[in-house]
Amino acid sequence: MNLELRHLRVVCAIAETGSVTKAASTLGLAQPALTAQLQRIERTLGGPLFERDRRGARPTALGELVLARARVLLPAMKGLQDEAARLAGATDAPRRYRFGGVNSPFLGRLVHRVAAAQPQAQITTYASWSVDELAQLVVGGRLDFVLTGVCGDSSPSAECGLSWREVSVDPVLVLLPESHPLAEREEVRLVDLRHEQWVAAPGDGCFGDCFAAACARAGFTPRKLYETDVRGCVDLVDAGEAVALCQATFRPPAGLVTRRLAGVPLRWRLMFGWHPDSPAARAAEWVLQTAKAAYDDSLAPHPAYLAWLVANPEFGVRRSAVLAPVADANGVRTA
């Protein structure tokens, strides 16, 4: 593994907070992911950088050497980037936005908002079932931003050094035929679906370990599991062959309905990612706020779910009731 600036930021964060756990929180990473990354850094440098015990993490002699160099290199690199940006006129809005998505429910609305705000911008989209593939494309400079989802409180992999921010969090729903005996209920207990066959789209989602764990907590093991594309999922549910997990803003076709699972045994977090050292990083905050607005747009066709969100503020876009104005990518402040 080659040492990169992001690795130096990890070392500095651990030293500044005195704890891997606190550093993980500061960096927006899961603690096990940061621990694994630190271990790889230490293997690359040839020895431990920190002594860790109940009192926290303290730099070793090697760690002090790395920190001394990092505290010179990181500000110098930041200064270089700032000066290069000013010289190149990079304070202007980006001329292109390249989005990658993993089964994102509101990518179209995000593209619409960005296009409306910047009519001259070039906007492209790329779909993949693999968040790792999308992250690699960002690192390789072929994409600017990624929209993906994770189950519960987990986070996307930090392996590629992307920065991740939450857009929204929603309960996972179940997709049923209108003729299903449980379709008349507003909420369905997961245990009442124990005799069903299930289907889901491929990719990194709730249909793996999270779903199996939720079923185990409800006291059963799911029956046969199908995996196919979204169109195939809808066809299997419509045929009465299976039921499906789906996102809260999924719009079911005629003959199918979505229902909440009682007690919210599964949650889906929509995440927005970018590389902090990429040219697109300067627009990341504006695009994130635009993504949150696009999520709000996606709620319009779902008045019942919107009413549920009002009663359950821990879901949806988690923010204060009053929003401060946000500067767009051109620096213009908008409500």
PDB file of C-alpha atoms in Angstrom, residues 93-97 111-124 286 330:
ATOM      1  CA  ALA A  93     -19.069  26.658 -10.168  1.00  0.00           C
ATOM      2  CA  PRO A  94     -17.910  23.299 -11.545  1.00  0.00           C
ATOM      3  CA  ARG A  95     -18.648  22.849 -15.223  1.00  0.00           C
ATOM      4  CA  ARG A  96     -19.635  19.209 -14.802  1.00  0.00           C
ATOM      5  CA  TYR A  97     -21.251  16.938 -12.254  1.00  0.00           C
ATOM      6  CA  VAL A 111     -30.133  15.949 -11.495  1.00  0.00           C
ATOM      7  CA  HIS A 112     -33.195  18.147 -12.146  1.00  0.00           C
ATOM      8  CA  ARG A 113     -32.296  20.530  -9.319  1.00  0.00           C
ATOM      9  CA  VAL A 114     -28.634  20.798 -10.324  1.00  0.00           C
ATOM     10  CA  ALA A 115     -29.574  21.367 -13.969  1.00  0.00           C
ATOM     11  CA  ALA A 116     -32.074  24.057 -12.984  1.00  0.00           C
ATOM     12  CA  ALA A 117     -29.485  25.845 -10.820  1.00  0.00           C
ATOM     13  CA  GLN A 118     -26.690  25.564 -13.412  1.00  0.00           C
ATOM     14  CA  PRO A 119     -28.115  25.208 -16.929  1.00  0.00           C
ATOM     15  CA  GLN A 120     -24.641  25.298 -18.527  1.00  0.00           C
ATOM     16  CA  ALA A 121     -23.239  22.450 -16.441  1.00  0.00           C
ATOM     17  CA  GLN A 122     -22.602  19.038 -17.979  1.00  0.00           C
ATOM     18  CA  ILE A 123     -24.336  16.355 -15.891  1.00  0.00           C
ATOM     19  CA  THR A 124     -23.821  12.622 -16.315  1.00  0.00           C
ATOM     20  CA  TRP A 286     -23.842  22.535  -2.004  1.00  0.00           C
ATOM     21  CA  ASN A 330     -21.663  29.898  -7.303  1.00  0.00           C
TER      22      ASN A 330
END
